[in-house]
Protein backbone atom coordinates (compact mmCIF):
# COMPACT_ATOMS: atom_id res chain seq x y z
CA MET A 1 -10.52 -14.70 -11.37
CA SER A 2 -10.11 -17.64 -9.03
CA PHE A 3 -11.30 -17.85 -5.46
CA SER A 4 -7.77 -17.81 -4.06
CA ASN A 5 -6.97 -14.66 -6.05
CA ILE A 6 -10.07 -12.92 -4.67
CA PHE A 7 -9.20 -14.11 -1.16
CA PHE A 8 -5.67 -12.72 -1.36
CA LYS A 9 -6.90 -9.41 -2.77
CA ILE A 10 -9.35 -9.09 0.13
CA LEU A 11 -6.59 -10.07 2.57
CA SER A 12 -4.21 -7.47 1.12
CA PHE A 13 -6.99 -4.85 1.36
CA ILE A 14 -7.39 -5.73 5.06
CA ILE A 15 -3.61 -5.37 5.51
CA GLY A 16 -3.84 -1.98 3.80
CA LEU A 17 -6.66 -0.95 6.14
CA ALA A 18 -4.54 -1.97 9.13
CA VAL A 19 -1.56 0.11 7.95
CA PHE A 20 -3.86 3.06 7.20
CA GLY A 21 -5.41 2.71 10.64
CA PHE A 22 -1.94 2.70 12.19
CA TYR A 23 -1.17 5.93 10.31
CA ILE A 24 -4.33 7.56 11.66
CA TYR A 25 -3.51 6.35 15.19
CA VAL A 26 0.03 7.76 15.04
CA ILE A 27 -1.11 11.14 13.71
CA ASN A 28 -3.93 11.51 16.23
CA HIS A 29 -2.13 10.32 19.36
CA PHE A 30 1.55 11.13 18.93
CA THR A 31 1.45 14.38 16.99
CA ASN A 32 -1.89 15.63 18.36
CA GLY A 33 -2.87 16.51 14.81
CA ASP A 34 -5.95 15.86 12.76
CA VAL A 35 -5.66 13.79 9.59
CA LEU A 36 -8.12 16.13 7.86
CA GLU A 37 -6.15 19.32 8.50
CA PHE A 38 -3.67 20.74 6.03
CA PRO A 39 -0.24 19.32 6.76
CA TYR A 40 -1.60 15.82 7.27
CA LEU A 41 -4.31 16.00 4.61
CA ILE A 42 -1.77 15.45 1.83
CA LEU A 43 -0.49 12.28 3.51
CA THR A 44 -4.04 11.10 4.17
CA ILE A 45 -4.97 11.45 0.50
CA TYR A 46 -1.77 9.68 -0.57
CA PHE A 47 -2.28 6.79 1.87
CA SER A 48 -5.91 6.53 0.72
CA PHE A 49 -4.63 5.93 -2.81
CA CYS A 50 -2.13 3.45 -1.39
CA MET A 51 -4.91 1.57 0.37
CA ILE A 52 -6.94 1.34 -2.84
CA LEU A 53 -4.03 0.33 -5.11
CA PHE A 54 -2.21 -2.04 -2.75
CA PRO A 55 -4.41 -5.11 -3.49
CA PHE A 56 -3.64 -4.76 -7.19
CA ILE A 57 0.13 -4.97 -6.69
CA ALA A 58 0.45 -7.07 -3.53
CA LEU A 59 0.56 -10.43 -5.31
CA THR A 60 2.03 -9.65 -8.70
CA GLU A 61 4.66 -7.01 -8.15
CA ASN A 62 6.71 -8.36 -5.25
CA LYS A 63 9.55 -9.05 -7.69
CA VAL A 64 10.05 -5.27 -7.83
CA ILE A 65 10.70 -5.07 -4.12
CA ASN A 66 12.58 -8.42 -3.88
CA LYS A 67 15.62 -6.70 -5.37
CA LEU A 68 16.04 -4.94 -2.03
CA LYS A 69 17.88 -7.63 -0.07
CA PHE A 70 17.91 -5.72 3.24
CA LEU A 71 14.12 -5.94 3.74
CA SER A 72 12.47 -8.85 5.49
CA ASN A 73 9.27 -10.32 4.09
CA LYS A 74 7.16 -8.57 6.74
CA THR A 75 8.69 -5.18 6.07
CA MET A 76 8.44 -5.65 2.31
CA TYR A 77 4.63 -5.36 2.31
CA ILE A 78 4.69 -2.16 4.34
CA VAL A 79 7.14 -0.65 1.86
CA MET A 80 4.98 -1.90 -1.02
CA PHE A 81 1.96 -0.27 0.64
CA ALA A 82 3.77 3.05 0.93
CA LEU A 83 4.93 2.89 -2.70
CA ALA A 84 1.74 1.35 -4.14
CA PRO A 85 0.74 4.24 -6.47
CA ILE A 86 4.27 4.53 -7.85
CA ILE A 87 4.60 0.79 -8.48
CA PHE A 88 1.06 0.56 -9.90
CA PHE A 89 1.49 3.33 -12.47
CA LYS A 90 5.04 2.28 -13.35
CA THR A 91 3.92 -1.27 -14.15
CA ARG A 92 0.97 0.03 -16.18
CA LYS A 93 3.37 1.94 -18.42
CA ASN A 94 5.37 -1.22 -19.13
CA PRO A 95 3.59 -3.45 -21.69
CA ASP A 96 5.44 -6.59 -20.52
CA SER A 97 3.89 -6.40 -17.02
CA THR A 98 1.26 -9.05 -16.36
CA GLU A 99 -1.80 -8.73 -14.16
CA SER A 100 -3.45 -11.86 -12.83
């Protein structure tokens, strides 16, 4: 694994932390809920998986999301974050998928 690959994985993890932090901020301040109570606990667990799996797909799987022409590059990574577990497990089922 090269230095640039490690750098981009760490950078994508930081982006994932920022999006997860934004989720926690929205739930706590706008809905007056707690992320560890039942209705929001399911989303918190899902976004935790997203945060963990996002660095593994952020660099290699953007061709999956590039088919959606209506998304800008900035929005594309937020959508990839939200769909990270789905994209990760779908690409692991396909033998022709490559991981760098």
